[in-house]
Structure formats: C-alpha cells, structure tokens
XYZ file of C-alpha atoms in Angstrom:
587
model
C -103.043 -73.480 102.662
C -105.306 -71.307 100.081
C -103.293 -68.827 98.311
C -105.626 -65.956 99.300
C -107.447 -67.132 102.616
C -110.491 -65.414 103.513
C -110.378 -62.927 106.511
C -112.525 -64.035 109.591
C -113.690 -61.130 111.244
C -114.302 -61.218 114.830
C -117.322 -59.587 116.411
C -115.309 -57.100 118.318
C -113.317 -56.031 115.133
C -113.987 -52.993 112.998
C -114.568 -53.979 109.130
C -113.716 -50.388 108.290
C -110.510 -51.134 107.552
C -110.527 -54.329 105.717
C -109.320 -54.289 102.099
C -110.566 -57.046 100.168
C -109.654 -58.016 96.623
C -112.732 -58.929 94.836
C -112.063 -62.117 93.567
C -112.888 -63.623 89.934
C -116.723 -64.403 89.862
C -116.873 -67.851 87.623
C -119.855 -67.472 85.484
C -121.871 -70.271 85.293
C -124.332 -69.021 82.585
C -123.257 -71.893 79.945
C -124.790 -69.009 76.791
C -122.138 -66.533 77.957
C -119.400 -69.241 77.893
C -119.972 -70.494 74.404
C -119.857 -66.796 72.971
C -116.440 -66.213 74.678
C -114.793 -69.638 73.428
C -116.113 -68.861 69.810
C -114.125 -65.470 69.853
C -111.239 -67.175 71.630
C -111.478 -69.830 68.593
C -111.585 -67.377 65.784
C -108.773 -65.288 67.327
C -106.541 -68.501 67.796
C -107.329 -69.191 63.725
C -106.535 -65.742 62.428
C -103.564 -65.719 64.639
C -102.762 -69.257 63.037
C -103.382 -67.780 59.402
C -101.221 -64.892 59.828
C -98.452 -67.354 60.932
C -98.980 -69.423 58.364
C -98.943 -66.865 55.738
C -95.318 -65.683 57.056
C -93.939 -69.223 57.128
C -95.000 -69.261 53.083
C -93.545 -66.202 52.313
C -90.126 -67.067 54.572
C -90.061 -70.440 52.615
C -90.782 -68.364 49.319
C -87.809 -66.072 50.002
C -85.666 -68.936 51.162
C -86.343 -71.032 48.093
C -85.964 -67.970 46.037
C -82.832 -67.386 47.354
C -81.249 -71.008 47.630
C -82.461 -71.186 43.726
C -80.384 -68.429 42.939
C -77.253 -69.362 44.908
C -77.638 -72.364 42.996
C -77.983 -71.035 39.951
C -74.885 -68.462 40.643
C -72.826 -71.670 42.028
C -73.482 -73.314 38.645
C -72.693 -70.139 36.534
C -69.128 -69.813 38.805
C -68.777 -73.664 37.987
C -69.156 -73.208 34.301
C -66.934 -69.653 34.401
C -69.536 -67.509 33.204
C -69.077 -63.766 33.370
C -73.065 -62.458 33.291
C -75.871 -63.652 35.112
C -79.485 -63.277 33.590
C -79.712 -60.148 34.558
C -76.311 -59.010 33.034
C -74.704 -58.476 36.124
C -70.919 -59.314 36.555
C -70.620 -62.861 38.761
C -67.786 -62.718 40.802
C -66.869 -64.842 44.011
C -65.533 -62.845 47.181
C -62.661 -63.995 48.766
C -62.023 -64.025 52.615
C -58.189 -62.578 54.096
C -55.527 -64.738 53.496
C -57.096 -66.918 50.967
C -54.629 -69.428 49.591
C -56.650 -70.199 46.578
C -55.733 -67.290 44.471
C -52.244 -65.966 46.638
C -50.364 -68.826 45.918
C -51.070 -68.485 41.992
C -49.696 -65.078 42.321
C -46.856 -65.394 44.061
C -46.066 -68.055 41.741
C -46.275 -65.887 37.999
C -43.561 -63.501 40.146
C -41.172 -66.188 39.260
C -40.239 -66.032 35.622
C -39.664 -70.278 35.560
C -43.071 -70.355 37.297
C -44.475 -68.090 34.324
C -43.053 -70.330 31.627
C -44.255 -73.546 33.096
C -48.057 -72.354 33.906
C -47.980 -70.346 30.546
C -49.635 -67.306 32.132
C -48.734 -63.565 32.834
C -50.052 -61.225 35.874
C -50.599 -57.766 34.331
C -51.816 -54.655 36.334
C -54.681 -52.218 36.104
C -57.881 -51.945 33.931
C -55.793 -50.415 31.000
C -53.930 -53.396 30.532
C -56.567 -55.815 30.916
C -58.308 -54.068 27.839
C -55.340 -54.036 25.958
C -55.088 -57.914 26.505
C -58.880 -58.447 25.849
C -58.869 -56.070 22.683
C -55.855 -58.324 21.369
C -58.204 -61.600 21.845
C -55.797 -63.024 24.586
C -57.005 -65.626 26.854
C -58.254 -64.112 30.678
C -58.054 -66.285 33.013
C -58.771 -64.473 36.303
C -59.273 -61.263 37.771
C -59.131 -60.068 40.713
C -60.575 -56.626 42.006
C -60.986 -54.709 45.113
C -63.707 -51.826 43.898
C -66.650 -52.892 41.743
C -65.602 -49.590 39.874
C -62.682 -51.119 38.701
C -64.758 -54.018 37.381
C -67.251 -52.004 35.634
C -64.259 -50.292 33.771
C -64.016 -54.028 31.727
C -67.426 -54.612 31.552
C -67.758 -53.887 27.825
C -64.481 -55.780 27.258
C -65.129 -58.872 28.951
C -66.461 -62.308 27.536
C -69.273 -63.955 28.267
C -67.544 -67.624 29.524
C -64.001 -68.410 30.496
C -63.265 -66.011 33.531
C -63.015 -66.662 36.878
C -63.807 -62.858 38.968
C -62.837 -63.028 42.278
C -62.968 -59.661 45.151
C -60.714 -59.500 47.489
C -59.355 -56.848 50.020
C -57.402 -54.225 49.247
C -54.713 -54.618 51.546
C -54.361 -58.199 50.543
C -54.072 -57.068 46.717
C -51.152 -54.277 47.837
C -48.951 -57.618 48.830
C -49.116 -58.863 45.457
C -48.580 -55.580 43.513
C -45.380 -54.317 42.020
C -46.674 -50.561 41.791
C -46.339 -48.057 44.266
C -49.765 -47.140 44.550
C -51.793 -50.238 43.626
C -54.367 -50.109 40.774
C -56.758 -52.287 42.714
C -57.558 -54.616 39.718
C -55.339 -57.739 37.846
C -55.413 -59.866 35.464
C -53.899 -63.397 35.049
C -53.723 -64.061 31.069
C -52.708 -67.169 28.922
C -49.013 -66.141 27.969
C -49.722 -64.883 24.118
C -47.308 -65.868 21.532
C -46.282 -64.088 18.482
C -48.249 -65.686 16.241
C -51.388 -64.815 17.978
C -51.094 -61.351 19.025
C -53.111 -58.664 17.494
C -51.000 -57.344 14.562
C -50.556 -53.861 13.532
C -52.147 -52.702 10.374
C -49.936 -51.590 7.609
C -46.778 -52.112 9.446
C -43.258 -50.497 8.381
C -40.771 -52.420 6.850
C -38.780 -52.364 9.988
C -38.136 -54.559 12.699
C -35.827 -54.392 16.136
C -32.783 -56.817 17.236
C -32.538 -55.849 20.892
C -29.011 -57.222 22.190
C -28.343 -57.492 25.940
C -31.025 -55.175 26.912
C -31.183 -55.753 30.704
C -33.168 -53.071 32.452
C -36.600 -53.757 32.441
C -37.652 -50.134 32.278
C -35.619 -49.812 29.046
C -37.014 -52.962 26.908
C -40.517 -51.783 27.712
C -39.485 -48.223 26.473
C -37.928 -50.080 23.171
C -41.251 -52.207 22.794
C -43.576 -49.038 23.251
C -41.539 -47.265 20.709
C -41.787 -50.108 18.286
C -45.255 -50.332 18.571
C -45.478 -46.255 18.033
C -43.375 -46.175 15.101
C -45.257 -49.158 13.434
C -42.550 -52.193 13.615
C -43.221 -55.383 11.915
C -41.719 -57.077 15.385
C -39.300 -57.080 17.671
C -36.272 -60.086 18.229
C -35.033 -60.294 21.480
C -31.305 -62.089 21.778
C -30.729 -64.167 24.620
C -29.245 -62.392 27.483
C -32.014 -59.622 27.568
C -34.502 -59.501 30.785
C -37.537 -61.560 30.449
C -40.280 -59.784 28.103
C -43.196 -60.739 30.518
C -41.064 -59.044 33.862
C -44.013 -56.797 35.117
C -41.627 -53.963 34.999
C -41.565 -54.570 31.594
C -45.022 -55.074 30.828
C -45.931 -52.065 32.923
C -44.051 -49.807 31.169
C -44.580 -51.532 27.366
C -48.187 -50.226 28.323
C -49.769 -52.545 25.990
C -47.263 -53.543 23.391
C -46.907 -57.176 24.386
C -50.492 -57.586 22.735
C -50.013 -55.721 19.927
C -46.690 -56.401 18.535
C -45.029 -60.067 17.711
C -42.019 -60.193 19.920
C -39.836 -63.074 19.614
C -37.665 -63.919 22.838
C -34.406 -65.567 23.629
C -33.263 -66.157 20.502
C -30.046 -67.871 20.103
C -27.256 -65.930 17.967
C -27.108 -68.772 15.612
C -30.700 -68.534 15.176
C -31.077 -64.578 14.120
C -30.178 -65.009 10.435
C -33.420 -67.151 9.782
C -35.417 -64.024 11.455
C -33.969 -61.703 8.648
C -35.869 -61.162 5.468
C -33.586 -61.774 2.581
C -33.825 -57.919 1.350
C -33.092 -56.480 4.908
C -30.544 -53.227 5.645
C -29.102 -54.187 8.484
C -28.003 -51.115 10.863
C -26.535 -50.717 14.449
C -27.163 -48.060 16.914
C -23.824 -47.410 18.369
C -22.564 -44.767 20.531
C -19.354 -45.905 20.500
C -17.512 -43.514 17.792
C -13.955 -43.126 19.393
C -12.390 -45.626 21.444
C -9.310 -45.405 23.298
C -6.478 -47.789 23.478
C -7.766 -48.831 27.059
C -11.258 -48.698 26.574
C -12.625 -52.396 27.327
C -14.842 -52.763 23.878
C -12.113 -52.027 22.232
C -12.029 -55.628 21.286
C -15.903 -56.001 20.313
C -14.950 -52.848 17.436
C -12.277 -54.332 16.227
C -14.728 -56.964 14.870
C -16.883 -54.131 13.392
C -14.030 -51.499 12.506
C -14.811 -52.197 8.732
C -18.237 -50.939 9.466
C -18.693 -47.535 8.356
C -20.508 -45.134 10.757
C -23.157 -42.314 9.922
C -25.165 -39.711 11.838
C -28.428 -41.602 11.421
C -30.114 -38.526 9.469
C -27.637 -39.131 6.977
C -28.748 -42.237 5.705
C -31.621 -42.658 3.150
C -34.148 -45.329 4.757
C -36.614 -44.264 1.992
C -34.671 -46.347 -0.849
C -34.237 -49.480 1.244
C -37.076 -52.367 1.035
C -36.441 -53.226 4.724
C -34.382 -52.344 8.021
C -33.173 -54.527 10.573
C -32.147 -51.777 13.927
C -30.267 -53.373 16.600
C -30.130 -51.826 19.446
C -28.088 -52.419 22.496
C -28.394 -52.469 26.254
C -27.016 -49.385 28.261
C -24.772 -51.686 30.348
C -23.069 -54.172 27.878
C -23.579 -51.961 24.904
C -23.662 -53.813 21.153
C -22.003 -57.278 21.839
C -19.542 -58.585 19.520
C -21.914 -61.265 17.839
C -23.928 -57.778 16.928
C -20.796 -56.492 15.369
C -20.256 -59.857 13.855
C -23.907 -60.044 11.750
C -23.517 -56.490 10.640
C -20.114 -57.617 9.119
C -21.271 -60.610 7.598
C -24.627 -58.418 6.238
C -23.089 -55.583 4.666
C -24.488 -53.558 7.702
C -23.850 -49.837 8.975
C -23.344 -48.148 12.371
C -25.487 -45.108 13.070
C -24.986 -42.812 16.117
C -27.368 -39.675 17.087
C -24.635 -36.802 17.252
C -24.875 -35.417 20.798
C -24.339 -31.861 22.524
C -20.775 -31.557 23.574
C -20.122 -33.270 27.015
C -23.128 -35.590 26.762
C -22.251 -39.400 25.953
C -25.126 -41.137 25.332
C -29.066 -40.785 25.505
C -31.050 -43.616 27.279
C -31.622 -46.736 25.132
C -35.200 -46.390 24.550
C -35.148 -42.701 23.657
C -32.448 -43.339 21.123
C -34.115 -46.409 19.452
C -37.319 -44.124 19.521
C -35.684 -40.950 17.695
C -33.910 -43.540 14.890
C -37.091 -45.066 14.331
C -38.900 -42.236 13.967
C -36.598 -40.788 11.715
C -36.926 -43.803 9.622
C -40.743 -43.196 9.657
C -40.578 -39.913 8.569
C -38.458 -40.627 5.352
C -40.818 -43.515 4.802
C -44.276 -41.714 5.015
C -42.529 -38.756 2.815
C -41.544 -40.900 0.207
C -44.640 -43.009 0.077
C -46.426 -39.008 0.052
C -44.651 -38.373 -2.859
C -45.252 -41.203 -4.708
C -48.877 -40.797 -4.131
C -48.798 -37.421 -5.277
C -46.790 -38.721 -8.541
C -49.724 -41.130 -8.638
C -52.139 -38.208 -8.665
C -50.682 -36.182 -11.814
C -53.454 -36.223 -14.299
C -53.313 -37.172 -17.636
C -53.546 -34.102 -19.891
C -57.480 -33.932 -20.991
C -58.447 -32.839 -24.381
C -61.048 -30.718 -25.343
C -63.174 -33.264 -26.501
C -63.578 -35.206 -23.051
C -63.846 -32.223 -20.614
C -66.957 -32.306 -18.638
C -68.863 -29.178 -20.620
C -71.008 -26.507 -19.007
C -74.786 -27.154 -19.459
C -77.019 -24.894 -21.530
C -73.595 -22.486 -22.390
C -74.188 -19.141 -24.337
C -73.400 -18.879 -28.039
C -70.149 -17.038 -26.825
C -66.580 -17.921 -26.628
C -63.257 -16.473 -25.929
C -60.467 -15.793 -28.606
C -56.924 -14.908 -26.462
C -54.647 -13.135 -28.924
C -50.845 -13.256 -26.766
C -52.232 -13.315 -23.544
C -48.548 -14.051 -21.873
C -48.826 -13.447 -18.390
C -50.310 -16.814 -16.294
C -52.259 -14.937 -13.873
C -54.426 -13.320 -16.600
C -54.949 -16.222 -18.913
C -56.293 -17.986 -15.567
C -58.348 -15.157 -14.859
C -59.927 -14.963 -18.302
C -60.431 -19.123 -18.157
C -62.427 -18.863 -14.708
C -64.198 -15.903 -16.233
C -65.125 -17.929 -19.344
C -66.267 -20.797 -17.011
C -68.274 -18.226 -14.861
C -70.330 -16.323 -17.666
C -71.056 -19.839 -19.760
C -68.761 -19.897 -22.568
C -68.918 -22.481 -25.144
C -65.378 -22.750 -25.492
C -61.805 -20.953 -25.413
C -59.408 -20.072 -28.477
C -56.065 -19.533 -27.242
C -53.601 -18.522 -30.551
C -49.897 -18.818 -30.895
C -47.990 -16.831 -28.401
C -50.051 -17.446 -25.519
C -48.847 -18.489 -22.103
C -48.780 -22.221 -21.712
C -52.374 -23.295 -20.746
C -51.082 -25.904 -17.859
C -48.525 -23.924 -16.445
C -48.969 -24.149 -12.507
C -49.955 -20.328 -12.139
C -52.611 -20.799 -15.023
C -54.156 -23.727 -13.174
C -54.062 -22.402 -9.900
C -55.365 -18.754 -11.061
C -57.921 -21.037 -13.455
C -59.812 -22.448 -10.249
C -60.857 -25.579 -12.199
C -61.881 -23.839 -15.223
C -59.226 -26.528 -17.234
C -61.808 -29.561 -16.125
C -65.210 -27.469 -17.082
C -64.193 -25.857 -20.418
C -63.462 -27.049 -23.748
C -59.814 -24.526 -24.226
C -58.270 -25.327 -27.539
C -54.043 -23.945 -27.102
C -51.607 -23.023 -29.600
C -53.974 -22.436 -33.093
C -52.164 -21.076 -35.806
C -53.867 -17.964 -37.250
C -54.487 -19.925 -40.294
C -56.418 -22.417 -38.296
C -58.713 -19.661 -36.604
C -61.035 -19.316 -38.911
C -61.760 -23.158 -39.108
C -63.013 -22.752 -35.294
C -65.648 -19.838 -36.483
C -69.189 -20.804 -36.469
C -70.263 -19.418 -39.568
C -72.586 -17.018 -37.822
C -70.564 -15.748 -35.318
C -70.028 -12.190 -34.890
C -66.574 -10.904 -33.898
C -65.787 -8.287 -31.486
C -62.484 -6.941 -30.922
C -62.031 -5.697 -26.936
C -59.727 -2.548 -27.861
C -58.581 0.143 -25.396
C -56.093 1.514 -28.230
C -59.028 4.061 -29.380
C -56.931 7.149 -29.753
C -53.337 6.559 -31.344
C -50.782 9.025 -32.252
C -48.144 8.739 -34.955
C -45.250 7.833 -32.878
C -47.362 5.021 -31.337
C -45.524 1.808 -32.107
C -48.944 -0.061 -32.574
C -50.144 3.147 -34.853
C -49.245 0.308 -38.355
C -51.797 -2.544 -36.768
C -53.862 -0.071 -36.117
C -54.181 0.960 -39.967
C -55.183 -2.909 -40.733
C -58.311 -2.688 -38.924
C -58.639 1.284 -39.207
C -61.902 0.693 -40.972
C -63.321 -1.263 -38.175
C -65.728 0.806 -36.257
C -65.287 1.228 -32.517
C -68.348 1.510 -29.639
C -68.553 1.348 -26.319
C -69.498 -2.388 -24.935
C -72.736 -1.636 -23.787
C -73.818 0.059 -26.871
C -73.807 -3.473 -28.870
C -77.208 -5.097 -29.041
C -75.661 -8.764 -28.133
C -79.112 -10.381 -27.805
C -79.995 -9.900 -31.783
C -77.092 -11.646 -32.758
C -76.383 -15.528 -33.148
C -73.128 -16.016 -31.684
C -70.548 -13.996 -30.463
C -66.687 -14.402 -30.556
C -64.543 -12.030 -28.327
C -60.953 -11.188 -28.930
C -59.226 -10.418 -26.069
C -55.263 -9.137 -26.088
C -52.711 -9.403 -23.987
C -51.673 -6.297 -21.623
C -48.133 -6.302 -22.983
C -48.551 -6.824 -26.726
C -52.267 -5.626 -26.853
C -54.348 -6.577 -29.849
C -52.003 -8.233 -32.889
C -52.525 -7.195 -36.682
C -53.603 -10.458 -37.476
C -56.541 -10.272 -35.122
C -57.434 -6.983 -36.576
C -57.373 -8.616 -40.055
C -59.698 -11.347 -38.911
C -61.617 -8.618 -37.946
C -61.467 -6.891 -40.810
C -62.261 -9.552 -43.261
C -65.373 -11.069 -40.825
C -67.173 -7.809 -40.210
C -65.666 -7.331 -37.312
C -66.415 -4.346 -34.505
C -64.033 -2.894 -31.967
C -65.475 -2.214 -28.535
C -64.178 -0.810 -25.803
C -64.988 -0.136 -21.871
C -65.116 3.893 -21.375
C -62.600 4.507 -18.026
C -62.741 7.413 -15.743
C -60.283 10.063 -16.974
C -57.038 9.359 -16.049
C -57.017 5.750 -16.310
C -55.381 3.985 -19.255
C -56.775 0.473 -19.268
C -57.676 -2.328 -17.008
C -56.287 -5.895 -16.453
C -57.110 -8.018 -19.505
C -59.013 -10.705 -17.207
C -61.142 -7.980 -15.713
C -62.115 -6.200 -19.228
C -62.994 -9.745 -20.401
C -65.088 -10.516 -17.497
C -67.217 -6.861 -17.358
C -67.415 -7.106 -21.701
C -68.531 -11.169 -20.798
C -71.128 -10.412 -18.383
C -72.756 -7.788 -20.421
C -73.315 -10.180 -22.749
C -74.536 -12.561 -20.356
C -76.735 -10.233 -18.948
C -78.460 -9.079 -22.553
C -78.805 -12.393 -23.330
C -80.784 -13.299 -19.950
C -83.116 -10.401 -20.262
C -83.800 -11.113 -23.814
C -84.482 -14.806 -22.807
C -86.689 -13.971 -20.137
C -88.680 -11.068 -22.034
C -89.473 -13.738 -24.596
C -90.789 -16.089 -21.944
C -93.025 -13.450 -20.650
C -94.330 -12.371 -24.040
C -94.890 -16.250 -24.511
C -96.923 -16.364 -21.643
C -99.152 -13.656 -22.349
C-alpha cells in the first residue's frame, strides 16, 4: 500500500472538508536539474575542504604535541633540568607511586643512608645550601610550583630528577610538624668536598657522646657561626645525617668538615701538633656518691678555670671537647686531656642553676675564643699600621706655598701647637720651625688637633737657637707676634722686652706684607710668651713686633687663633697683590 494513498471522492461527498497535502512536484526540466546538481556539488566540495583543513590542523597539533612529548621524555631520560624555553622539567607522579616512596622510606634508616650514600633534606633553604656547597643533588620532590621556582637560580642544568607529588603524600615522609612542601635527595658529602669557610679560626670541636639530635645540630651551627676549622664526632654520637640533626644545624653540614664515628684510638691523629686541649666541664664539685667520680679521678690533675680566664689569643690552636647532657664528659676525654696537658674550663652560673644546654655552652665558650682572637688580630693590625716618622724632606709639600714660614717659640700646650700647624697648612706656609722647648710634635694630642698637617707640611722640630739663622732665607722679613705692648716696671717679662725695646710695634694689618719677598712669623707660647732669644733674633735681623688690637678688657687671644689671624692677613694681602698685578697685565 502506498504510504500516502489518494483519497477517492464519491459523487455524493462534498470536497469542502478535504485536507489534502500537496505532494512534491517532480521537476522534469533537465536544465533546472543540472543547475541544482552543480550547486550541491560545490557545497559538498566546500564541506570536504573544511573537513580536510580541520583534519590537517588537528594532525599538526597532534604531531607537535607528540614531538614535544618525545623531546620532554628524552630530556627527562637525560636528567635535564630545563627545556628549550628555560622551563623546569618535572614528572608528575600519581598517588602512592612506589617509584619514590620506597626511596624515601629507605633514607629514614641510618643503615640505608650509608649503603645508598644519600641523604634527605627538607625545605628549599637547605636544598639551596647544599647546591651552593656544590653537593650533588639527585632528586627533588615538590607539591607546589612556587617552591620549585625558589630553586631556579641555583639548579644545575643536568643531573637532577624532579617529581611532583601530592602534598598529602609528602606529609607522610616529612619529619616536620608542618611539611615545607619540597624535599631534596643529595649524595652524602664527605669532609673533603664540602665548601669550607674562608679564613677559619684555629679552632676545632671534639664532640663526646652527643646523643640528642637537636644538641648536635646546635653545636654544628655554632661551629659554623664561630668559624671552626672542623668538628670531630667520637663513636657514640648521634648520626650526623639524622633528619633532626640536619634541620637544627641549618645547613652547617654543607659548610664545615665533620668527621664522624671516630674511634678514640684515632682521635690523636686528628689533633694538630700545636693544639691546646680544653674540656668544657660543668662537674667542678663532685660528692663521694657521685657516679661520675671515677671519671673525674682520671682527670683530677687537670686544673679548672672559668672560660674567660684563659688567654686563648696566646695559643696557636685550640681543641674544645664538648660532652653530652646525658653522659657528660667520658673517661676517654679526661685521659686525652691528661696526656695532652689539657685544661678543664667551666661557665660560672647563677646560684642554683646546674648547667646549660650543651649547644649553648659550646657557643658561649667558642665565641669567647673568637672574641679574644679578633681583639688580638685587631691590635696586631693596628701595631702594623704605626707609621714611620716622616722627615721634613719626605712629606707631601703643598703646591705653590706662600713665601711664609712660622717659627714657634716655647709652644708647650699640645692643642695650641696642633692648631698652629693646622693654620700653617690652611694658609699655605712653606714650613714651620720649632725651637727647643716646644712640645713634642708627635704627641698624640698634637697629631689629633693638627688634623693631618704633619703629613702635608715640612716641620723641623727641636732646633737650637744657634741653628735658627740657618733656616732663615736671606731675603726674609722677621715679625714677632707680641701681645706685651705695655709692660710695667714690676713685670717679670720686662728684662726680655729690654732686649727688643728697639723693635717697633704695629697693628698686624698696618704692615704691607705684599711688598715683602718673604716673611718669617715668630709665635710665642701662652705660658712663657716670647723668649729673649726671639727678641735678640729680631734685633739682629731688623725685625718688627706686631700685635692684634683687642677689645678693652681682653688680654690676649689663644696662640693658635692669633697665629691664624695674622697669617691669613698676610695671605689676603699677597692674593690681592697678585690679583691686581694680573689685572694690570691684562690691561
């Protein structure tokens, strides 16, 4: 039967209710049919082209991804750390992956650590310490990419396998209450290949029965902080690669040679010939019933002193023996001290306090040793810095000095002489002459107040008055800075003034210094004033007395100040004359 049969109308039926669907009309026009087929063909081709393009694109993406994956797998197999884009390469592991978990479980055991020659560290800071010490890093396990990026500047290019594991799984292998989120597995470093401290102190620790991991870590940390050469661990000490020791040592393992599990018979081989041996001992007073008394009997001949009473700076090398809190100093340590002329030292404590923590006690004594050695080295350095006394001929002279020199007469106050020398440099003097009777020019107070003038100016000290004329140029004009203008009959200095009474006196600014070829200015001390020899020298050289007029009621100025006032007046006049002459030449 036809799916849609035609309805037959009988003559008696009305066709008004008929609802016939219009059938599709088959177009038999071949021309129209051809155009429609062409359009459909083009549409099919377009769809086919789009599909082909999409397939090609997917293929390119897939091929590129496969290439990158192959390259990544190749890099990982070669233990490369960075890819071509400098991104860190790592492999993401699933939960409970046995590839790494078995390794981490083994590294918790001292026996397996020794067998595999590997150690486990937690936290990116300890990993950085190991990398900076050039230790070989084998594995990195992390849970957050941010923790891994902290290591980027320190990571090597190859040799490290990096795995990302879930944080909850990492917590299972962590010994820290709050897991840091990143672990590192290093090759166990030996004392020979750790990064040693630069310029260590001549000091080493010998640890005796340190069984608490936190204490050993604290001692190693103190040893690095103080600058020890090395640390020796006797048999009986806790494993130095225990995770708690590593964590409390804060990277000391990678910066300090540590020799562990040493038999007592081998200890003397690790002691330098010139070492002085000290035992940090808190057992100063033992009762008869003390169980440690038999050990102290062995070392009873060893004297005991407070740690600060020993002159460590005078020793060439120091070995400090540190005992554990539970066992204390062993009998073997006392025997070693006895055979090596050792000394017991203690830390005096407040009444009622038995002892300090082992690490704390080691730090207190070690830093006292460091302090004494540094102080001695500083003193020796200062002693080496003592200058050879310069002569007037080898000081660095001023460039273009003025034709001016000072002659100091009886300057006995160090500060005054220093001030005069400083003024002489400031004004530009040729040189300074010091007569006999002046204070030593190399006195520390003179040097300090002169502010370096000694090294810039020729100063001739302790000159006899008979030799003074030899230091005066032939064309010099001699001036005496004199404040004694009016002497009474009872003045004790009157006999000196009688010698130079023929010398006229003028205010310092009334002299035409610019017209003179050279000037010698005599400056007297505040206590003695101008000596008779100065007046005689002025008389024989046609000298002139000059003074500084002062306010009524003021007797005198400080010697250095007076010298500066007169000297800078001379400088001013010479500069003005030179400037005027230069302008005249220009005109």
